[in-house]
C-alpha cells in the first residue's frame, strides 16, 4: 500500500520502499541541511558579540538567489524539495541578519544611522536597522514578481531567470573570501561553517545529478565547491592557530 509524503516521495514495502525512504530522507536533508552551516557561525557571533569575521553579504547573496529561485520554480516547476529549501534558507538568512543588526547596534559608537530609504549606494547593505533589510527583500520580491508575470510565457526568460538564480547562489562564498582577504585573517569566521558548506555543496551537487535537476543547479554546485575550497586554503594560508576561531 502506497503512502504519499508531502515531499512527493512514495514509501512502499520491500527494497523499492527502502529506496523511497532513503530518497525521502535525502529530500529532507536538502530542505533543512542548508541551515546547519550557519548554526556554529550564529553561536560564534553570540559568543564574541562581534560580527567582524562574518560577511553579511553572504546573506544578501542567498536572499537574492533564493527569491529568484522561487520565481524560477513558478516558471518551471521542478522538485518541490528545492522550493521548500529556498523558503527555509530565506528564513535562516533573515535570522542571521537580525542577530548581526542586534550585535552591531549594541556595539555602535557613532549616532549616525543609514537606512534603505536613504537610497545611498555607498551604504548599500550596511543599514542600521533590521527593518531596512526586510524592506529591501520586500521591494526586490515585488520587482521580481512584476517582471516574472510579465514574461512568464517566455521560455528564454524563465531559463535566464534560473541561470541568474543559480549563478548568484554560486557566488555565495565570494563575500567571505573577499572579506578574509581584506582582513588578512579568518578570525571570527567559523571554520565549521565552511566545512559544512563544503560537505553540503558536495551532497547537493550529487543530489542534482542523480535527480536530473535542471543543469543550472549542478553547475552552481560545482562552482560553490571550488569557492569553498578556496576559503579553506585561506584558513591554511593565514594560519589556523593565530588567526581563527573554531566556533
PDB file of C-alpha atoms in Angstrom:
ATOM      1  CA  UNK A   1       0.000   0.000   0.000  1.00  0.00           C
ATOM      2  CA  UNK A   2       1.480   3.369  -1.037  1.00  0.00           C
ATOM      3  CA  UNK A   3       1.708   6.284   1.339  1.00  0.00           C
ATOM      4  CA  UNK A   4       2.085   9.800  -0.092  1.00  0.00           C
ATOM      5  CA  UNK A   5       4.586  12.038   1.668  1.00  0.00           C
ATOM      6  CA  UNK A   6       4.481  15.842   1.371  1.00  0.00           C
ATOM      7  CA  UNK A   7       7.828  15.952  -0.412  1.00  0.00           C
ATOM      8  CA  UNK A   8       6.427  13.841  -3.209  1.00  0.00           C
ATOM      9  CA  UNK A   9       8.042  10.501  -2.322  1.00  0.00           C
ATOM     10  CA  UNK A  10       6.166   7.189  -2.145  1.00  0.00           C
ATOM     11  CA  UNK A  11       7.096   4.845   0.723  1.00  0.00           C
ATOM     12  CA  UNK A  12       6.471   1.219  -0.207  1.00  0.00           C
ATOM     13  CA  UNK A  13       7.202  -2.141   1.324  1.00  0.00           C
ATOM     14  CA  UNK A  14      10.285  -4.120   0.207  1.00  0.00           C
ATOM     15  CA  UNK A  15      13.520  -2.957  -1.461  1.00  0.00           C
ATOM     16  CA  UNK A  16      11.749  -0.289  -3.516  1.00  0.00           C
ATOM     17  CA  UNK A  17      10.210   1.056  -0.310  1.00  0.00           C
ATOM     18  CA  UNK A  18      13.663   1.252   1.307  1.00  0.00           C
ATOM     19  CA  UNK A  19      14.984   3.224  -1.665  1.00  0.00           C
ATOM     20  CA  UNK A  20      11.987   5.542  -1.475  1.00  0.00           C
ATOM     21  CA  UNK A  21      12.619   6.107   2.232  1.00  0.00           C
ATOM     22  CA  UNK A  22      16.270   6.973   1.542  1.00  0.00           C
ATOM     23  CA  UNK A  23      15.140   9.334  -1.200  1.00  0.00           C
ATOM     24  CA  UNK A  24      12.698  10.985   1.202  1.00  0.00           C
ATOM     25  CA  UNK A  25      15.433  11.389   3.834  1.00  0.00           C
ATOM     26  CA  UNK A  26      17.729  12.919   1.188  1.00  0.00           C
ATOM     27  CA  UNK A  27      14.967  15.378   0.295  1.00  0.00           C
ATOM     28  CA  UNK A  28      14.553  16.328   3.961  1.00  0.00           C
ATOM     29  CA  UNK A  29      18.299  16.904   4.212  1.00  0.00           C
ATOM     30  CA  UNK A  30      18.166  19.080   1.101  1.00  0.00           C
ATOM     31  CA  UNK A  31      15.426  21.219   2.663  1.00  0.00           C
ATOM     32  CA  UNK A  32      16.942  21.678   6.126  1.00  0.00           C
ATOM     33  CA  UNK A  33      20.617  20.776   5.640  1.00  0.00           C
ATOM     34  CA  UNK A  34      21.474  24.222   4.290  1.00  0.00           C
ATOM     35  CA  UNK A  35      20.653  25.722   7.688  1.00  0.00           C
ATOM     36  CA  UNK A  36      23.237  23.625   9.567  1.00  0.00           C
ATOM     37  CA  UNK A  37      26.419  25.509   8.481  1.00  0.00           C
ATOM     38  CA  UNK A  38      25.055  28.754   9.942  1.00  0.00           C
ATOM     39  CA  UNK A  39      24.429  27.344  13.407  1.00  0.00           C
ATOM     40  CA  UNK A  40      28.119  27.460  14.503  1.00  0.00           C
ATOM     41  CA  UNK A  41      28.519  30.929  12.933  1.00  0.00           C
ATOM     42  CA  UNK A  42      25.383  32.147  14.725  1.00  0.00           C
ATOM     43  CA  UNK A  43      26.751  30.773  18.018  1.00  0.00           C
ATOM     44  CA  UNK A  44      30.171  32.328  17.355  1.00  0.00           C
ATOM     45  CA  UNK A  45      28.666  35.784  16.820  1.00  0.00           C
ATOM     46  CA  UNK A  46      26.633  35.411  20.006  1.00  0.00           C
ATOM     47  CA  UNK A  47      29.707  34.266  21.946  1.00  0.00           C
ATOM     48  CA  UNK A  48      32.077  37.076  20.914  1.00  0.00           C
ATOM     49  CA  UNK A  49      29.391  39.768  20.392  1.00  0.00           C
ATOM     50  CA  UNK A  50      31.135  40.813  17.193  1.00  0.00           C
ATOM     51  CA  UNK A  51      30.168  40.397  13.526  1.00  0.00           C
ATOM     52  CA  UNK A  52      33.513  41.451  12.028  1.00  0.00           C
ATOM     53  CA  UNK A  53      34.505  37.956  10.897  1.00  0.00           C
ATOM     54  CA  UNK A  54      31.210  37.219   9.120  1.00  0.00           C
ATOM     55  CA  UNK A  55      30.255  38.967   5.885  1.00  0.00           C
ATOM     56  CA  UNK A  56      26.573  39.874   5.898  1.00  0.00           C
ATOM     57  CA  UNK A  57      26.814  39.971   2.105  1.00  0.00           C
ATOM     58  CA  UNK A  58      26.618  36.192   2.309  1.00  0.00           C
ATOM     59  CA  UNK A  59      23.037  36.799   3.464  1.00  0.00           C
ATOM     60  CA  UNK A  60      22.487  39.206   0.546  1.00  0.00           C
ATOM     61  CA  UNK A  61      23.664  36.597  -1.967  1.00  0.00           C
ATOM     62  CA  UNK A  62      21.450  33.856  -0.548  1.00  0.00           C
ATOM     63  CA  UNK A  63      18.382  36.052  -0.179  1.00  0.00           C
ATOM     64  CA  UNK A  64      18.605  37.261  -3.786  1.00  0.00           C
ATOM     65  CA  UNK A  65      19.404  33.769  -5.109  1.00  0.00           C
ATOM     66  CA  UNK A  66      16.530  32.085  -3.298  1.00  0.00           C
ATOM     67  CA  UNK A  67      13.964  34.757  -4.147  1.00  0.00           C
ATOM     68  CA  UNK A  68      14.969  34.359  -7.811  1.00  0.00           C
ATOM     69  CA  UNK A  69      14.762  30.577  -7.481  1.00  0.00           C
ATOM     70  CA  UNK A  70      11.196  30.785  -6.185  1.00  0.00           C
ATOM     71  CA  UNK A  71      10.148  32.703  -9.306  1.00  0.00           C
ATOM     72  CA  UNK A  72      12.134  30.251 -11.449  1.00  0.00           C
ATOM     73  CA  UNK A  73      10.065  27.475  -9.863  1.00  0.00           C
ATOM     74  CA  UNK A  74       6.865  29.315 -10.792  1.00  0.00           C
ATOM     75  CA  UNK A  75       8.003  29.391 -14.417  1.00  0.00           C
ATOM     76  CA  UNK A  76       9.447  25.861 -14.493  1.00  0.00           C
ATOM     77  CA  UNK A  77       8.063  23.638 -11.766  1.00  0.00           C
ATOM     78  CA  UNK A  78      10.910  21.309 -10.786  1.00  0.00           C
ATOM     79  CA  UNK A  79      11.201  19.426  -7.460  1.00  0.00           C
ATOM     80  CA  UNK A  80       9.087  20.785  -4.600  1.00  0.00           C
ATOM     81  CA  UNK A  81      12.098  19.992  -2.386  1.00  0.00           C
ATOM     82  CA  UNK A  82      14.100  22.838  -3.929  1.00  0.00           C
ATOM     83  CA  UNK A  83      11.233  25.293  -3.466  1.00  0.00           C
ATOM     84  CA  UNK A  84      10.945  24.382   0.216  1.00  0.00           C
ATOM     85  CA  UNK A  85      14.729  24.670   0.548  1.00  0.00           C
ATOM     86  CA  UNK A  86      14.552  28.250  -0.717  1.00  0.00           C
ATOM     87  CA  UNK A  87      11.846  29.208   1.775  1.00  0.00           C
ATOM     88  CA  UNK A  88      13.799  27.713   4.683  1.00  0.00           C
ATOM     89  CA  UNK A  89      17.027  29.423   3.586  1.00  0.00           C
ATOM     90  CA  UNK A  90      15.337  32.825   3.331  1.00  0.00           C
ATOM     91  CA  UNK A  91      14.122  32.443   6.916  1.00  0.00           C
ATOM     92  CA  UNK A  92      17.633  31.425   8.036  1.00  0.00           C
ATOM     93  CA  UNK A  93      19.310  34.414   6.383  1.00  0.00           C
ATOM     94  CA  UNK A  94      16.814  36.799   7.955  1.00  0.00           C
ATOM     95  CA  UNK A  95      17.611  35.266  11.353  1.00  0.00           C
ATOM     96  CA  UNK A  96      21.351  35.811  10.723  1.00  0.00           C
ATOM     97  CA  UNK A  97      20.744  39.423   9.704  1.00  0.00           C
ATOM     98  CA  UNK A  98      18.594  40.024  12.770  1.00  0.00           C
ATOM     99  CA  UNK A  99      21.400  38.796  15.040  1.00  0.00           C
ATOM    100  CA  UNK A 100      24.028  40.873  13.202  1.00  0.00           C
ATOM    101  CA  UNK A 101      21.898  44.024  13.447  1.00  0.00           C
ATOM    102  CA  UNK A 102      21.306  43.426  17.157  1.00  0.00           C
ATOM    103  CA  UNK A 103      25.032  42.967  17.863  1.00  0.00           C
ATOM    104  CA  UNK A 104      26.063  45.926  15.704  1.00  0.00           C
ATOM    105  CA  UNK A 105      23.507  48.180  17.402  1.00  0.00           C
ATOM    106  CA  UNK A 106      24.832  47.184  20.829  1.00  0.00           C
ATOM    107  CA  UNK A 107      28.431  47.889  19.741  1.00  0.00           C
ATOM    108  CA  UNK A 108      27.751  51.080  17.758  1.00  0.00           C
ATOM    109  CA  UNK A 109      29.603  54.177  18.944  1.00  0.00           C
ATOM    110  CA  UNK A 110      28.507  56.640  16.253  1.00  0.00           C
ATOM    111  CA  UNK A 111      24.958  58.003  16.356  1.00  0.00           C
ATOM    112  CA  UNK A 112      24.906  58.314  12.547  1.00  0.00           C
ATOM    113  CA  UNK A 113      22.491  55.789  11.036  1.00  0.00           C
ATOM    114  CA  UNK A 114      21.896  54.640   7.478  1.00  0.00           C
ATOM    115  CA  UNK A 115      18.593  53.413   6.105  1.00  0.00           C
ATOM    116  CA  UNK A 116      17.310  51.703   2.976  1.00  0.00           C
ATOM    117  CA  UNK A 117      15.053  54.685   2.266  1.00  0.00           C
ATOM    118  CA  UNK A 118      18.111  56.974   2.049  1.00  0.00           C
ATOM    119  CA  UNK A 119      18.840  55.357  -1.341  1.00  0.00           C
ATOM    120  CA  UNK A 120      22.546  55.956  -0.743  1.00  0.00           C
ATOM    121  CA  UNK A 121      24.523  53.297  -2.628  1.00  0.00           C
ATOM    122  CA  UNK A 122      27.607  53.970  -0.503  1.00  0.00           C
ATOM    123  CA  UNK A 123      25.863  52.306   2.421  1.00  0.00           C
ATOM    124  CA  UNK A 124      24.026  49.597   0.490  1.00  0.00           C
ATOM    125  CA  UNK A 125      23.639  46.543   2.738  1.00  0.00           C
ATOM    126  CA  UNK A 126      25.231  48.439   5.629  1.00  0.00           C
ATOM    127  CA  UNK A 127      21.999  49.692   7.094  1.00  0.00           C
ATOM    128  CA  UNK A 128      21.404  50.319  10.779  1.00  0.00           C
ATOM    129  CA  UNK A 129      18.096  48.522  11.322  1.00  0.00           C
ATOM    130  CA  UNK A 130      16.860  45.023  10.574  1.00  0.00           C
ATOM    131  CA  UNK A 131      13.677  46.572   9.188  1.00  0.00           C
ATOM    132  CA  UNK A 132      15.712  48.114   6.336  1.00  0.00           C
ATOM    133  CA  UNK A 133      16.796  44.657   5.174  1.00  0.00           C
ATOM    134  CA  UNK A 134      13.184  43.482   5.293  1.00  0.00           C
ATOM    135  CA  UNK A 135      12.164  46.476   3.167  1.00  0.00           C
ATOM    136  CA  UNK A 136      14.819  45.599   0.580  1.00  0.00           C
ATOM    137  CA  UNK A 137      13.634  41.967   0.419  1.00  0.00           C
ATOM    138  CA  UNK A 138      10.031  43.092   0.009  1.00  0.00           C
ATOM    139  CA  UNK A 139      10.906  45.594  -2.731  1.00  0.00           C
ATOM    140  CA  UNK A 140      13.064  43.051  -4.580  1.00  0.00           C
ATOM    141  CA  UNK A 141      10.316  40.407  -4.361  1.00  0.00           C
ATOM    142  CA  UNK A 142       7.682  42.799  -5.741  1.00  0.00           C
ATOM    143  CA  UNK A 143      10.007  43.759  -8.620  1.00  0.00           C
ATOM    144  CA  UNK A 144      10.720  40.088  -9.435  1.00  0.00           C
ATOM    145  CA  UNK A 145       7.013  39.250  -9.277  1.00  0.00           C
ATOM    146  CA  UNK A 146       6.131  42.050 -11.692  1.00  0.00           C
ATOM    147  CA  UNK A 147       8.801  41.141 -14.243  1.00  0.00           C
ATOM    148  CA  UNK A 148       8.197  37.386 -13.950  1.00  0.00           C
ATOM    149  CA  UNK A 149       4.464  37.537 -14.515  1.00  0.00           C
ATOM    150  CA  UNK A 150       5.057  39.951 -17.397  1.00  0.00           C
ATOM    151  CA  UNK A 151       7.345  37.471 -19.215  1.00  0.00           C
ATOM    152  CA  UNK A 152       6.142  34.184 -17.746  1.00  0.00           C
ATOM    153  CA  UNK A 153       5.285  32.745 -21.171  1.00  0.00           C
ATOM    154  CA  UNK A 154       8.827  33.277 -22.460  1.00  0.00           C
ATOM    155  CA  UNK A 155      10.941  30.117 -22.180  1.00  0.00           C
ATOM    156  CA  UNK A 156      14.088  32.203 -22.704  1.00  0.00           C
ATOM    157  CA  UNK A 157      13.187  34.493 -19.794  1.00  0.00           C
ATOM    158  CA  UNK A 158      12.402  31.589 -17.444  1.00  0.00           C
ATOM    159  CA  UNK A 159      15.675  29.802 -18.270  1.00  0.00           C
ATOM    160  CA  UNK A 160      17.607  33.055 -17.876  1.00  0.00           C
ATOM    161  CA  UNK A 161      15.909  33.617 -14.515  1.00  0.00           C
ATOM    162  CA  UNK A 162      17.008  30.153 -13.407  1.00  0.00           C
ATOM    163  CA  UNK A 163      20.553  30.801 -14.565  1.00  0.00           C
ATOM    164  CA  UNK A 164      20.619  34.129 -12.688  1.00  0.00           C
ATOM    165  CA  UNK A 165      19.375  32.384  -9.540  1.00  0.00           C
ATOM    166  CA  UNK A 166      21.990  29.637  -9.525  1.00  0.00           C
ATOM    167  CA  UNK A 167      24.871  31.888 -10.615  1.00  0.00           C
ATOM    168  CA  UNK A 168      24.023  34.245  -7.761  1.00  0.00           C
ATOM    169  CA  UNK A 169      23.969  31.302  -5.344  1.00  0.00           C
ATOM    170  CA  UNK A 170      27.268  30.060  -6.778  1.00  0.00           C
ATOM    171  CA  UNK A 171      28.810  33.340  -5.598  1.00  0.00           C
ATOM    172  CA  UNK A 172      27.779  32.542  -2.002  1.00  0.00           C
ATOM    173  CA  UNK A 173      31.301  32.207  -0.641  1.00  0.00           C
ATOM    174  CA  UNK A 174      32.781  35.146  -2.569  1.00  0.00           C
ATOM    175  CA  UNK A 175      31.893  37.876   0.010  1.00  0.00           C
ATOM    176  CA  UNK A 176      33.503  35.761   2.756  1.00  0.00           C
ATOM    177  CA  UNK A 177      36.516  35.075   0.512  1.00  0.00           C
ATOM    178  CA  UNK A 178      36.949  38.814  -0.149  1.00  0.00           C
ATOM    179  CA  UNK A 179      36.455  39.782   3.498  1.00  0.00           C
ATOM    180  CA  UNK A 180      39.108  37.274   4.610  1.00  0.00           C
ATOM    181  CA  UNK A 181      41.496  38.693   2.005  1.00  0.00           C
ATOM    182  CA  UNK A 182      40.850  42.288   3.109  1.00  0.00           C
ATOM    183  CA  UNK A 183      41.274  41.394   6.790  1.00  0.00           C
ATOM    184  CA  UNK A 184      44.324  39.215   6.056  1.00  0.00           C
ATOM    185  CA  UNK A 185      42.733  36.914   8.593  1.00  0.00           C
ATOM    186  CA  UNK A 186      39.889  34.449   9.102  1.00  0.00           C
ATOM    187  CA  UNK A 187      39.392  35.453  12.739  1.00  0.00           C
ATOM    188  CA  UNK A 188      35.724  35.416  13.727  1.00  0.00           C
ATOM    189  CA  UNK A 189      34.759  33.168  10.798  1.00  0.00           C
ATOM    190  CA  UNK A 190      33.545  29.752  11.843  1.00  0.00           C
ATOM    191  CA  UNK A 191      35.648  27.060  10.162  1.00  0.00           C
ATOM    192  CA  UNK A 192      32.871  24.623  10.958  1.00  0.00           C
ATOM    193  CA  UNK A 193      30.569  26.746   8.816  1.00  0.00           C
ATOM    194  CA  UNK A 194      32.889  26.495   5.804  1.00  0.00           C
ATOM    195  CA  UNK A 195      33.460  22.750   6.284  1.00  0.00           C
ATOM    196  CA  UNK A 196      29.704  22.247   6.440  1.00  0.00           C
ATOM    197  CA  UNK A 197      29.307  24.448   3.354  1.00  0.00           C
ATOM    198  CA  UNK A 198      31.708  22.139   1.514  1.00  0.00           C
ATOM    199  CA  UNK A 199      30.044  18.923   2.684  1.00  0.00           C
ATOM    200  CA  UNK A 200      26.603  20.320   1.874  1.00  0.00           C
ATOM    201  CA  UNK A 201      27.642  21.517  -1.578  1.00  0.00           C
ATOM    202  CA  UNK A 202      29.120  18.109  -2.439  1.00  0.00           C
ATOM    203  CA  UNK A 203      25.915  16.414  -1.255  1.00  0.00           C
ATOM    204  CA  UNK A 204      23.524  18.727  -3.084  1.00  0.00           C
ATOM    205  CA  UNK A 205      25.540  18.641  -6.327  1.00  0.00           C
ATOM    206  CA  UNK A 206      25.336  14.851  -6.225  1.00  0.00           C
ATOM    207  CA  UNK A 207      21.605  15.147  -5.484  1.00  0.00           C
ATOM    208  CA  UNK A 208      21.103  17.426  -8.501  1.00  0.00           C
ATOM    209  CA  UNK A 209      22.915  14.998 -10.825  1.00  0.00           C
ATOM    210  CA  UNK A 210      21.109  11.891  -9.523  1.00  0.00           C
ATOM    211  CA  UNK A 211      17.683  13.552  -9.689  1.00  0.00           C
ATOM    212  CA  UNK A 212      18.383  15.060 -13.133  1.00  0.00           C
ATOM    213  CA  UNK A 213      17.624  18.580 -11.896  1.00  0.00           C
ATOM    214  CA  UNK A 214      17.999  21.444 -14.407  1.00  0.00           C
ATOM    215  CA  UNK A 215      21.646  21.794 -15.493  1.00  0.00           C
ATOM    216  CA  UNK A 216      21.851  25.220 -13.848  1.00  0.00           C
ATOM    217  CA  UNK A 217      21.750  23.578 -10.411  1.00  0.00           C
ATOM    218  CA  UNK A 218      24.678  21.167 -10.700  1.00  0.00           C
ATOM    219  CA  UNK A 219      26.801  23.814 -12.433  1.00  0.00           C
ATOM    220  CA  UNK A 220      26.086  26.106  -9.469  1.00  0.00           C
ATOM    221  CA  UNK A 221      27.054  23.342  -7.032  1.00  0.00           C
ATOM    222  CA  UNK A 222      30.375  22.726  -8.787  1.00  0.00           C
ATOM    223  CA  UNK A 223      31.283  26.426  -8.621  1.00  0.00           C
ATOM    224  CA  UNK A 224      30.381  26.567  -4.929  1.00  0.00           C
ATOM    225  CA  UNK A 225      32.636  23.618  -4.119  1.00  0.00           C
ATOM    226  CA  UNK A 226      35.572  25.408  -5.795  1.00  0.00           C
ATOM    227  CA  UNK A 227      34.945  28.592  -3.773  1.00  0.00           C
ATOM    228  CA  UNK A 228      34.602  26.586  -0.526  1.00  0.00           C
ATOM    229  CA  UNK A 229      37.998  25.008  -1.183  1.00  0.00           C
ATOM    230  CA  UNK A 230      39.495  28.473  -1.816  1.00  0.00           C
ATOM    231  CA  UNK A 231      38.232  29.679   1.596  1.00  0.00           C
ATOM    232  CA  UNK A 232      39.680  26.593   3.294  1.00  0.00           C
ATOM    233  CA  UNK A 233      43.012  27.355   1.610  1.00  0.00           C
ATOM    234  CA  UNK A 234      42.791  30.859   3.120  1.00  0.00           C
ATOM    235  CA  UNK A 235      42.455  29.239   6.546  1.00  0.00           C
ATOM    236  CA  UNK A 236      45.680  27.314   5.923  1.00  0.00           C
ATOM    237  CA  UNK A 237      47.472  30.356   4.470  1.00  0.00           C
ATOM    238  CA  UNK A 238      46.609  32.800   7.249  1.00  0.00           C
ATOM    239  CA  UNK A 239      47.254  30.181   9.927  1.00  0.00           C
ATOM    240  CA  UNK A 240      44.613  28.376  11.971  1.00  0.00           C
ATOM    241  CA  UNK A 241      46.157  28.870  15.402  1.00  0.00           C
ATOM    242  CA  UNK A 242      46.917  32.581  15.092  1.00  0.00           C
ATOM    243  CA  UNK A 243      44.007  33.841  13.100  1.00  0.00           C
ATOM    244  CA  UNK A 244      40.898  31.713  13.512  1.00  0.00           C
ATOM    245  CA  UNK A 245      38.226  30.657  15.916  1.00  0.00           C
ATOM    246  CA  UNK A 246      36.794  27.170  15.960  1.00  0.00           C
ATOM    247  CA  UNK A 247      33.301  28.359  16.908  1.00  0.00           C
TER     248      UNK A 247
END
